[in-house]
DNA sequence: AGTACCACCTGACGGC
DNA sequence: TGCCGTCAGGTGGTAC
């Protein structure tokens, strides 16, 4: 489920493949995946090179050499695939970019919850969507300020893209598990020490997850990530993991470690 | 501001 | 075997 670490991995993937290649042709296999018309997408991309990329939260912005940006969001099942040739076609490829070196970059998204968009101003794009600061891009002091005076649960706040950008259901569980904080805890019930610990674990978890390519199977065994299921046990204390509802969202936690 | 609920979407999975 | 309900999850909308 692409969250910040997954998107960071996709960014690195794009940077090492499609970057600096010239787009000869754009194919829109399913227009539902894109927020602009196929015509606009083609007009903006054709003949252009992808010259850089930046990530904000779960958004990947690809800068073109005409000053415009291709905006990629991966929803829950979004992926990128870069491969040689244009003929072979894989499942759920919604948009394909054909480069003049003979390679193809495919935006793959089975569940269609992602989106492909264009903007000429990433800052404005993010502002209009009221996106908060990227989760890897603010200080501990700023974190404390962001949460100051909020009434909801800590998990809701971590997942709220308008406050902090990049964390979803899975990694918010991981962060709170490692910080040993019950996800249902109200923010105003958290002391400064706990909030600092959450901040620290947020940075740690996101950074480490990028290191193991955001692949749950490669996560350390002491993490919640590979055990996030009913019937599984806490890798630290052995107690049965619990599933609780928070804002109609499933959260997994260890009733022994997190209190 | 926060919450509750709905909708979007499709593939996997369990029950019968 | 195959049909059907349910779930997963990010996001946006609406009503309270």
PDB file of C-alpha atoms (C1' of nucleotides) in Angstrom:
ATOM      1  CA  UNK A   1       0.000   0.000   0.000  1.00  0.00           C
ATOM      2  CA  UNK A   2       2.049   2.867  -1.166  1.00  0.00           C
ATOM      3  CA  UNK A   3       2.820   5.140   1.757  1.00  0.00           C
ATOM      4  CA  UNK A   4       5.825   7.419   2.104  1.00  0.00           C
ATOM      5  CA  UNK A   5       8.488   4.662   2.061  1.00  0.00           C
ATOM      6  CA  UNK A   6       6.909   2.868  -0.883  1.00  0.00           C
ATOM      7  CA  UNK A   7       6.689   6.083  -2.867  1.00  0.00           C
ATOM      8  CA  UNK A   8      10.287   6.916  -2.008  1.00  0.00           C
ATOM      9  CA  UNK A   9      11.291   3.539  -3.414  1.00  0.00           C
ATOM     10  CA  UNK A  10       9.271   4.256  -6.551  1.00  0.00           C
ATOM     11  CA  UNK A  11      11.026   7.613  -6.839  1.00  0.00           C
ATOM     12  CA  UNK A  12      14.427   5.949  -6.714  1.00  0.00           C
ATOM     13  CA  UNK A  13      13.223   3.460  -9.285  1.00  0.00           C
ATOM     14  CA  UNK A  14      12.068   6.192 -11.637  1.00  0.00           C
ATOM     15  CA  UNK A  15      15.261   8.183 -11.084  1.00  0.00           C
ATOM     16  CA  UNK A  16      17.375   5.221 -12.122  1.00  0.00           C
ATOM     17  CA  UNK A  17      15.300   4.287 -15.149  1.00  0.00           C
ATOM     18  CA  UNK A  18      13.052   6.727 -16.964  1.00  0.00           C
ATOM     19  CA  UNK A  19      14.837   9.893 -15.950  1.00  0.00           C
ATOM     20  CA  UNK A  20      16.509  11.831 -18.798  1.00  0.00           C
ATOM     21  CA  UNK A  21      14.725   9.777 -21.414  1.00  0.00           C
ATOM     22  CA  UNK A  22      12.624  11.468 -24.038  1.00  0.00           C
ATOM     23  CA  UNK A  23       8.970  10.586 -24.285  1.00  0.00           C
ATOM     24  CA  UNK A  24       7.944   9.747 -27.818  1.00  0.00           C
ATOM     25  CA  UNK A  25       4.428   8.683 -27.157  1.00  0.00           C
ATOM     26  CA  UNK A  26       1.893   8.345 -24.345  1.00  0.00           C
ATOM     27  CA  UNK A  27      -0.732   5.646 -24.270  1.00  0.00           C
ATOM     28  CA  UNK A  28      -3.749   5.961 -21.980  1.00  0.00           C
ATOM     29  CA  UNK A  29      -5.253   2.517 -21.597  1.00  0.00           C
ATOM     30  CA  UNK A  30      -7.803   3.591 -19.009  1.00  0.00           C
ATOM     31  CA  UNK A  31      -8.777   7.249 -18.784  1.00  0.00           C
ATOM     32  CA  UNK A  32     -10.285   6.719 -15.324  1.00  0.00           C
ATOM     33  CA  UNK A  33      -6.741   6.631 -13.971  1.00  0.00           C
ATOM     34  CA  UNK A  34      -5.950  10.153 -15.061  1.00  0.00           C
ATOM     35  CA  UNK A  35      -7.296  13.458 -13.776  1.00  0.00           C
ATOM     36  CA  UNK A  36      -6.653  15.349 -17.004  1.00  0.00           C
ATOM     37  CA  UNK A  37      -7.851  14.424 -20.459  1.00  0.00           C
ATOM     38  CA  UNK A  38      -5.707  11.987 -22.439  1.00  0.00           C
ATOM     39  CA  UNK A  39      -5.164  14.832 -24.908  1.00  0.00           C
ATOM     40  CA  UNK A  40      -3.728  17.137 -22.248  1.00  0.00           C
ATOM     41  CA  UNK A  41      -1.463  14.412 -20.929  1.00  0.00           C
ATOM     42  CA  UNK A  42      -0.161  13.614 -24.402  1.00  0.00           C
ATOM     43  CA  UNK A  43       0.297  17.255 -25.342  1.00  0.00           C
ATOM     44  CA  UNK A  44       2.333  17.900 -22.210  1.00  0.00           C
ATOM     45  CA  UNK A  45       4.485  14.799 -22.379  1.00  0.00           C
ATOM     46  CA  UNK A  46       5.198  14.223 -26.025  1.00  0.00           C
ATOM     47  CA  UNK A  47       8.754  15.105 -26.973  1.00  0.00           C
ATOM     48  CA  UNK A  48       9.612  15.970 -23.340  1.00  0.00           C
ATOM     49  CA  UNK A  49      12.274  14.557 -21.097  1.00  0.00           C
ATOM     50  CA  UNK A  50      11.717  13.677 -17.453  1.00  0.00           C
ATOM     51  CA  UNK A  51      14.434  15.744 -15.868  1.00  0.00           C
ATOM     52  CA  UNK A  52      13.940  15.329 -12.144  1.00  0.00           C
ATOM     53  CA  UNK A  53      11.577  14.103  -9.484  1.00  0.00           C
ATOM     54  CA  UNK A  54      10.513  14.997  -6.001  1.00  0.00           C
ATOM     55  CA  UNK A  55       8.274  13.303  -3.520  1.00  0.00           C
ATOM     56  CA  UNK A  56       5.840  14.937  -1.149  1.00  0.00           C
ATOM     57  CA  UNK A  57       3.996  12.566   1.119  1.00  0.00           C
ATOM     58  CA  UNK A  58       2.505   9.946  -1.162  1.00  0.00           C
ATOM     59  CA  UNK A  59       2.805  12.110  -4.262  1.00  0.00           C
ATOM     60  CA  UNK A  60       5.578  11.732  -6.785  1.00  0.00           C
ATOM     61  CA  UNK A  61       6.115  14.802  -8.952  1.00  0.00           C
ATOM     62  CA  UNK A  62       8.092  14.273 -12.107  1.00  0.00           C
ATOM     63  CA  UNK A  63       9.548  17.436 -13.561  1.00  0.00           C
ATOM     64  CA  UNK A  64       9.557  17.717 -17.331  1.00  0.00           C
ATOM     65  CA  UNK A  65      11.876  19.850 -19.404  1.00  0.00           C
ATOM     66  CA  UNK A  66       9.016  22.187 -20.277  1.00  0.00           C
ATOM     67  CA  UNK A  67       8.650  23.254 -16.656  1.00  0.00           C
ATOM     68  CA  UNK A  68       5.544  21.217 -16.078  1.00  0.00           C
ATOM     69  CA  UNK A  69       5.130  18.307 -13.687  1.00  0.00           C
ATOM     70  CA  UNK A  70       3.595  14.903 -14.031  1.00  0.00           C
ATOM     71  CA  UNK A  71       1.929  14.069 -10.724  1.00  0.00           C
ATOM     72  CA  UNK A  72       1.697  10.426  -9.721  1.00  0.00           C
ATOM     73  CA  UNK A  73      -0.308   9.070  -6.824  1.00  0.00           C
ATOM     74  CA  UNK A  74      -0.424   5.349  -6.276  1.00  0.00           C
ATOM     75  CA  UNK A  75      -3.567   4.858  -4.257  1.00  0.00           C
ATOM     76  CA  UNK A  76      -3.348   1.450  -2.737  1.00  0.00           C
ATOM     77  CA  UNK A  77      -2.109  -0.738  -5.555  1.00  0.00           C
ATOM     78  CA  UNK A  78      -0.126   1.642  -7.753  1.00  0.00           C
ATOM     79  CA  UNK A  79       3.220   0.586  -9.217  1.00  0.00           C
ATOM     80  CA  UNK A  80       5.746   1.631 -11.819  1.00  0.00           C
ATOM     81  CA  UNK A  81       7.322  -0.732 -14.320  1.00  0.00           C
ATOM     82  CA  UNK A  82      10.132   0.068 -16.687  1.00  0.00           C
ATOM     83  CA  UNK A  83      10.996  -2.447 -19.350  1.00  0.00           C
ATOM     84  CA  UNK A  84      12.415  -2.838 -22.813  1.00  0.00           C
ATOM     85  CA  UNK A  85      10.069  -2.669 -25.768  1.00  0.00           C
ATOM     86  CA  UNK A  86       6.609  -1.307 -26.340  1.00  0.00           C
ATOM     87  CA  UNK A  87       4.734  -4.342 -27.552  1.00  0.00           C
ATOM     88  CA  UNK A  88       4.500  -6.575 -24.555  1.00  0.00           C
ATOM     89  CA  UNK A  89       1.701  -5.551 -22.289  1.00  0.00           C
ATOM     90  CA  UNK A  90       1.152  -6.449 -18.678  1.00  0.00           C
ATOM     91  CA  UNK A  91      -1.912  -6.490 -16.511  1.00  0.00           C
ATOM     92  CA  UNK A  92      -3.487  -3.309 -15.181  1.00  0.00           C
ATOM     93  CA  UNK A  93      -1.226  -0.928 -17.022  1.00  0.00           C
ATOM     94  CA  UNK A  94      -3.315   2.236 -17.123  1.00  0.00           C
ATOM     95  CA  UNK A  95      -0.840   4.657 -18.671  1.00  0.00           C
ATOM     96  CA  UNK A  96       2.327   3.928 -20.632  1.00  0.00           C
ATOM     97  CA  UNK A  97       5.120   6.272 -21.590  1.00  0.00           C
ATOM     98  CA  UNK A  98       7.190   5.197 -24.575  1.00  0.00           C
ATOM     99  CA  UNK A  99      10.743   6.531 -24.683  1.00  0.00           C
ATOM    100  CA  UNK A 100      12.963   7.028 -27.655  1.00  0.00           C
ATOM    101  CA  UNK A 101      15.488   4.555 -26.262  1.00  0.00           C
ATOM    102  CA  UNK A 102      12.945   1.814 -26.852  1.00  0.00           C
ATOM    103  CA  UNK A 103      11.924   1.433 -23.224  1.00  0.00           C
ATOM    104  CA  UNK A 104       8.496   1.781 -21.641  1.00  0.00           C
ATOM    105  CA  UNK A 105       7.448   3.167 -18.295  1.00  0.00           C
ATOM    106  CA  UNK A 106       4.076   1.837 -17.183  1.00  0.00           C
ATOM    107  CA  UNK A 107       1.846   3.236 -14.466  1.00  0.00           C
ATOM    108  CA  UNK A 108       0.215   0.120 -13.114  1.00  0.00           C
ATOM    109  CA  UNK A 109      -2.779   0.312 -10.793  1.00  0.00           C
ATOM    110  CA  UNK A 110      -5.188  -2.554 -10.384  1.00  0.00           C
ATOM    111  CA  UNK A 111      -7.614  -0.927  -7.995  1.00  0.00           C
ATOM    112  CA  UNK A 112      -7.775   2.434  -9.692  1.00  0.00           C
ATOM    113  CA  UNK A 113      -7.494   4.360  -6.471  1.00  0.00           C
ATOM    114  CA  UNK A 114      -4.415   6.191  -7.655  1.00  0.00           C
ATOM    115  CA  UNK A 115      -4.232   9.114  -9.985  1.00  0.00           C
ATOM    116  CA  UNK A 116      -2.137  10.665 -12.699  1.00  0.00           C
ATOM    117  CA  UNK A 117      -2.305  14.437 -12.988  1.00  0.00           C
ATOM    118  CA  UNK A 118      -0.421  17.425 -14.367  1.00  0.00           C
ATOM    119  CA  UNK A 119       0.590  20.662 -12.716  1.00  0.00           C
ATOM    120  CA  UNK A 120       2.815  23.599 -13.501  1.00  0.00           C
ATOM    121  CA  UNK A 121       3.253  24.440  -9.848  1.00  0.00           C
ATOM    122  CA  UNK A 122       3.767  21.627  -7.305  1.00  0.00           C
ATOM    123  CA  UNK A 123       3.526  24.002  -4.348  1.00  0.00           C
ATOM    124  CA  UNK A 124       0.211  25.295  -5.548  1.00  0.00           C
ATOM    125  CA  UNK A 125      -1.005  21.775  -6.266  1.00  0.00           C
ATOM    126  CA  UNK A 126      -0.204  20.707  -2.706  1.00  0.00           C
ATOM    127  CA  UNK A 127      -1.660  23.878  -1.227  1.00  0.00           C
ATOM    128  CA  UNK A 128      -4.925  23.450  -3.090  1.00  0.00           C
ATOM    129  CA  UNK A 129      -5.211  19.962  -1.704  1.00  0.00           C
ATOM    130  CA  UNK A 130      -4.332  21.231   1.743  1.00  0.00           C
ATOM    131  CA  UNK A 131      -1.452  18.818   2.083  1.00  0.00           C
ATOM    132  CA  UNK A 132       0.609  19.084   5.244  1.00  0.00           C
ATOM    133  CA  UNK A 133       4.370  18.958   5.521  1.00  0.00           C
ATOM    134  CA  UNK A 134       6.111  15.825   4.359  1.00  0.00           C
ATOM    135  CA  UNK A 135       6.605  13.447   7.274  1.00  0.00           C
ATOM    136  CA  UNK A 136      10.383  13.339   6.750  1.00  0.00           C
ATOM    137  CA  UNK A 137      10.683  17.066   6.428  1.00  0.00           C
ATOM    138  CA  UNK A 138      10.053  18.739   9.751  1.00  0.00           C
ATOM    139  CA  UNK A 139      11.677  19.073  13.144  1.00  0.00           C
ATOM    140  CA  UNK A 140      10.581  17.670  16.459  1.00  0.00           C
ATOM    141  CA  UNK A 141       9.512  21.159  17.527  1.00  0.00           C
ATOM    142  CA  UNK A 142       7.356  21.512  14.430  1.00  0.00           C
ATOM    143  CA  UNK A 143       5.834  18.095  15.131  1.00  0.00           C
ATOM    144  CA  UNK A 144       4.824  19.138  18.622  1.00  0.00           C
ATOM    145  CA  UNK A 145       3.321  22.325  17.253  1.00  0.00           C
ATOM    146  CA  UNK A 146       1.358  20.486  14.583  1.00  0.00           C
ATOM    147  CA  UNK A 147      -0.322  18.320  17.203  1.00  0.00           C
ATOM    148  CA  UNK A 148      -0.823  21.055  19.748  1.00  0.00           C
ATOM    149  CA  UNK A 149      -4.441  21.442  20.800  1.00  0.00           C
ATOM    150  CA  UNK A 150      -5.816  18.635  18.647  1.00  0.00           C
ATOM    151  CA  UNK A 151      -8.628  16.568  20.039  1.00  0.00           C
ATOM    152  CA  UNK A 152      -8.511  13.337  18.074  1.00  0.00           C
ATOM    153  CA  UNK A 153      -6.549  10.131  18.483  1.00  0.00           C
ATOM    154  CA  UNK A 154      -2.857  10.002  17.739  1.00  0.00           C
ATOM    155  CA  UNK A 155      -3.369   7.479  14.947  1.00  0.00           C
ATOM    156  CA  UNK A 156      -5.896   9.678  13.156  1.00  0.00           C
ATOM    157  CA  UNK A 157      -3.510  12.610  13.322  1.00  0.00           C
ATOM    158  CA  UNK A 158      -0.569  10.627  11.967  1.00  0.00           C
ATOM    159  CA  UNK A 159      -2.726   9.468   9.065  1.00  0.00           C
ATOM    160  CA  UNK A 160      -4.260  12.845   8.363  1.00  0.00           C
ATOM    161  CA  UNK A 161      -2.576  14.098   5.193  1.00  0.00           C
ATOM    162  CA  UNK A 162      -3.635  17.646   5.972  1.00  0.00           C
ATOM    163  CA  UNK A 163      -1.483  17.565   9.094  1.00  0.00           C
ATOM    164  CA  UNK A 164       1.343  15.208   8.164  1.00  0.00           C
ATOM    165  CA  UNK A 165       1.829  13.998   4.640  1.00  0.00           C
ATOM    166  CA  UNK A 166       2.917  10.473   3.794  1.00  0.00           C
ATOM    167  CA  UNK A 167       1.772   8.123   6.550  1.00  0.00           C
ATOM    168  CA  UNK A 168      -1.061   5.648   6.015  1.00  0.00           C
ATOM    169  CA  UNK A 169      -2.733   2.892   7.946  1.00  0.00           C
ATOM    170  CA  UNK A 170       0.130   0.398   7.952  1.00  0.00           C
ATOM    171  CA  UNK A 171       3.004   2.692   8.932  1.00  0.00           C
ATOM    172  CA  UNK A 172       0.994   4.581  11.537  1.00  0.00           C
ATOM    173  CA  UNK A 173       0.454   1.229  13.237  1.00  0.00           C
ATOM    174  CA  UNK A 174       4.167   0.485  13.012  1.00  0.00           C
ATOM    175  CA  UNK A 175       5.208   3.855  14.423  1.00  0.00           C
ATOM    176  CA  UNK A 176       2.858   3.585  17.387  1.00  0.00           C
ATOM    177  CA  UNK A 177       3.806  -0.022  17.986  1.00  0.00           C
ATOM    178  CA  UNK A 178       7.464   0.913  18.176  1.00  0.00           C
ATOM    179  CA  UNK A 179       6.727   3.958  20.289  1.00  0.00           C
ATOM    180  CA  UNK A 180       4.681   1.695  22.591  1.00  0.00           C
ATOM    181  CA  UNK A 181       1.646   3.960  22.418  1.00  0.00           C
ATOM    182  CA  UNK A 182      -1.931   2.746  22.100  1.00  0.00           C
ATOM    183  CA  UNK A 183      -3.229   4.080  18.749  1.00  0.00           C
ATOM    184  CA  UNK A 184      -6.531   5.085  20.376  1.00  0.00           C
ATOM    185  CA  UNK A 185      -4.861   7.474  22.783  1.00  0.00           C
ATOM    186  CA  UNK A 186      -6.113  11.038  22.500  1.00  0.00           C
ATOM    187  CA  UNK A 187      -3.410  13.528  21.673  1.00  0.00           C
ATOM    188  CA  UNK A 188      -4.167  15.680  24.662  1.00  0.00           C
ATOM    189  CA  UNK A 189      -3.524  12.687  26.895  1.00  0.00           C
ATOM    190  CA  UNK A 190      -0.004  12.307  25.583  1.00  0.00           C
ATOM    191  CA  UNK A 191       2.862  13.876  27.443  1.00  0.00           C
ATOM    192  CA  UNK A 192       5.731  15.667  25.803  1.00  0.00           C
ATOM    193  CA  UNK A 193       7.991  12.705  26.359  1.00  0.00           C
ATOM    194  CA  UNK A 194       5.658  10.348  24.536  1.00  0.00           C
ATOM    195  CA  UNK A 195       5.161  12.782  21.678  1.00  0.00           C
ATOM    196  CA  UNK A 196       8.904  13.104  21.279  1.00  0.00           C
ATOM    197  CA  UNK A 197       9.190   9.344  21.245  1.00  0.00           C
ATOM    198  CA  UNK A 198       6.518   9.132  18.541  1.00  0.00           C
ATOM    199  CA  UNK A 199       8.382  11.699  16.472  1.00  0.00           C
ATOM    200  CA  UNK A 200      11.606   9.771  16.862  1.00  0.00           C
ATOM    201  CA  UNK A 201       9.997   6.486  15.867  1.00  0.00           C
ATOM    202  CA  UNK A 202       8.224   8.124  12.953  1.00  0.00           C
ATOM    203  CA  UNK A 203      11.561   9.184  11.467  1.00  0.00           C
ATOM    204  CA  UNK A 204      13.190   5.892  12.316  1.00  0.00           C
ATOM    205  CA  UNK A 205      10.453   3.681  10.879  1.00  0.00           C
ATOM    206  CA  UNK A 206      10.082   5.633   7.651  1.00  0.00           C
ATOM    207  CA  UNK A 207      13.817   5.796   7.078  1.00  0.00           C
ATOM    208  CA  UNK A 208      14.430   2.129   7.817  1.00  0.00           C
ATOM    209  CA  UNK A 209      11.498   1.100   5.649  1.00  0.00           C
ATOM    210  CA  UNK A 210      13.089   2.842   2.679  1.00  0.00           C
ATOM    211  CA  UNK A 211      16.281   0.892   3.406  1.00  0.00           C
ATOM    212  CA  UNK A 212      14.511  -2.432   3.061  1.00  0.00           C
ATOM    213  CA  UNK A 213      12.657  -1.211  -0.021  1.00  0.00           C
ATOM    214  CA  UNK A 214       9.371  -0.949   1.875  1.00  0.00           C
ATOM    215  CA  UNK A 215       9.031  -4.683   1.410  1.00  0.00           C
ATOM    216  CA  UNK A 216       7.222  -6.116   4.416  1.00  0.00           C
ATOM    217  CA  UNK A 217       8.855  -9.498   3.925  1.00  0.00           C
ATOM    218  CA  UNK A 218      12.236  -7.877   4.444  1.00  0.00           C
ATOM    219  CA  UNK A 219      11.289  -5.924   7.533  1.00  0.00           C
ATOM    220  CA  UNK A 220      13.078  -6.798  10.786  1.00  0.00           C
ATOM    221  CA  UNK A 221      11.269  -9.570  12.639  1.00  0.00           C
ATOM    222  CA  UNK A 222      10.759  -7.343  15.640  1.00  0.00           C
ATOM    223  CA  UNK A 223       8.541  -5.058  13.559  1.00  0.00           C
ATOM    224  CA  UNK A 224       4.793  -5.236  13.412  1.00  0.00           C
ATOM    225  CA  UNK A 225       4.886  -5.032   9.619  1.00  0.00           C
ATOM    226  CA  UNK A 226       5.310  -8.723   8.840  1.00  0.00           C
ATOM    227  CA  UNK A 227       2.873  -9.789  11.553  1.00  0.00           C
ATOM    228  CA  UNK A 228       0.041  -7.386  10.959  1.00  0.00           C
ATOM    229  CA  UNK A 229      -2.737  -9.942  10.895  1.00  0.00           C
ATOM    230  CA  UNK A 230      -5.353 -11.604  13.047  1.00  0.00           C
ATOM    231  CA  UNK A 231      -4.057 -14.635  14.900  1.00  0.00           C
ATOM    232  CA  UNK A 232      -0.473 -13.355  14.831  1.00  0.00           C
ATOM    233  CA  UNK A 233       1.566 -12.738  17.937  1.00  0.00           C
ATOM    234  CA  UNK A 234       3.544  -9.744  19.035  1.00  0.00           C
ATOM    235  CA  UNK A 235       7.138 -10.374  17.921  1.00  0.00           C
ATOM    236  CA  UNK A 236       8.362  -8.709  21.094  1.00  0.00           C
ATOM    237  CA  UNK A 237       6.267 -10.068  23.922  1.00  0.00           C
ATOM    238  CA  UNK A 238       4.399 -12.941  22.299  1.00  0.00           C
ATOM    239  CA  UNK A 239       0.960 -11.700  23.203  1.00  0.00           C
ATOM    240  CA  UNK A 240      -1.807 -12.050  20.613  1.00  0.00           C
ATOM    241  CA  UNK A 241      -2.125  -8.967  18.429  1.00  0.00           C
ATOM    242  CA  UNK A 242      -5.389  -7.113  18.626  1.00  0.00           C
ATOM    243  CA  UNK A 243      -7.403  -5.378  15.937  1.00  0.00           C
ATOM    244  CA  UNK A 244      -9.274  -2.239  16.896  1.00  0.00           C
ATOM    245  CA  UNK A 245     -11.338   0.230  14.899  1.00  0.00           C
ATOM    246  CA  UNK A 246     -10.189   3.815  14.771  1.00  0.00           C
ATOM    247  CA  UNK A 247     -12.209   6.152  12.580  1.00  0.00           C
ATOM    248  CA  UNK A 248     -13.639   3.160  10.727  1.00  0.00           C
ATOM    249  CA  UNK A 249     -10.118   1.974  10.033  1.00  0.00           C
ATOM    250  CA  UNK A 250      -8.496  -1.235  11.198  1.00  0.00           C
ATOM    251  CA  UNK A 251      -5.562  -0.731  13.487  1.00  0.00           C
ATOM    252  CA  UNK A 252      -3.355  -3.566  14.693  1.00  0.00           C
ATOM    253  CA  UNK A 253      -1.652  -3.300  18.031  1.00  0.00           C
ATOM    254  CA  UNK A 254      -0.155  -5.297  20.862  1.00  0.00           C
ATOM    255  CA  UNK A 255      -2.262  -5.006  24.016  1.00  0.00           C
ATOM    256  CA  UNK A 256       0.802  -5.971  26.042  1.00  0.00           C
ATOM    257  CA  UNK A 257       3.323  -3.475  24.685  1.00  0.00           C
ATOM    258  CA  UNK A 258       1.096  -0.554  23.848  1.00  0.00           C
ATOM    259  CA  UNK A 259      -0.702   1.034  26.739  1.00  0.00           C
TER     260      UNK A 259
ATOM    261  C1'  DA B   1     -12.099  20.235  14.455  1.00  0.00           C
ATOM    262  C1'  DG B   2     -13.325  15.760  14.578  1.00  0.00           C
ATOM    263  C1'  DT B   3     -16.199  11.789  13.463  1.00  0.00           C
ATOM    264  C1'  DA B   4     -19.254   8.711  11.037  1.00  0.00           C
ATOM    265  C1'  DC B   5     -20.530   7.027   6.995  1.00  0.00           C
ATOM    266  C1'  DC B   6     -20.704   6.583   1.917  1.00  0.00           C
ATOM    267  C1'  DA B   7     -18.533   6.045  -2.503  1.00  0.00           C
ATOM    268  C1'  DC B   8     -14.935   4.810  -5.639  1.00  0.00           C
ATOM    269  C1'  DC B   9     -12.357   0.164  -7.296  1.00  0.00           C
ATOM    270  C1'  DT B  10     -10.762  -4.822  -7.966  1.00  0.00           C
ATOM    271  C1'  DG B  11      -8.521  -9.019  -6.417  1.00  0.00           C
ATOM    272  C1'  DA B  12      -8.280 -12.308  -2.774  1.00  0.00           C
ATOM    273  C1'  DC B  13     -10.519 -15.211   0.302  1.00  0.00           C
ATOM    274  C1'  DG B  14     -13.921 -17.804   3.009  1.00  0.00           C
ATOM    275  C1'  DG B  15     -18.447 -19.957   3.209  1.00  0.00           C
ATOM    276  C1'  DC B  16     -21.777 -22.765   1.231  1.00  0.00           C
TER     277       DC B  16
ATOM    278  C1'  DT C   1     -16.799 -25.616  -9.253  1.00  0.00           C
ATOM    279  C1'  DG C   2     -18.665 -21.397  -8.871  1.00  0.00           C
ATOM    280  C1'  DC C   3     -21.227 -17.820  -6.910  1.00  0.00           C
ATOM    281  C1'  DC C   4     -21.487 -14.230  -3.319  1.00  0.00           C
ATOM    282  C1'  DG C   5     -20.423 -11.393   0.403  1.00  0.00           C
ATOM    283  C1'  DT C   6     -16.682  -9.098   2.645  1.00  0.00           C
ATOM    284  C1'  DC C   7     -12.443  -7.058   3.150  1.00  0.00           C
ATOM    285  C1'  DA C   8      -8.420  -4.213   2.101  1.00  0.00           C
ATOM    286  C1'  DG C   9      -6.898   0.604   1.624  1.00  0.00           C
ATOM    287  C1'  DG C  10      -6.270   6.223   0.116  1.00  0.00           C
ATOM    288  C1'  DT C  11      -9.041   9.793  -0.597  1.00  0.00           C
ATOM    289  C1'  DG C  12     -12.992  12.873  -1.093  1.00  0.00           C
ATOM    290  C1'  DG C  13     -17.603  14.193  -0.084  1.00  0.00           C
ATOM    291  C1'  DT C  14     -21.383  15.086   3.122  1.00  0.00           C
ATOM    292  C1'  DA C  15     -23.909  15.378   7.293  1.00  0.00           C
ATOM    293  C1'  DC C  16     -23.708  16.071  12.135  1.00  0.00           C
TER     294       DC C  16
END
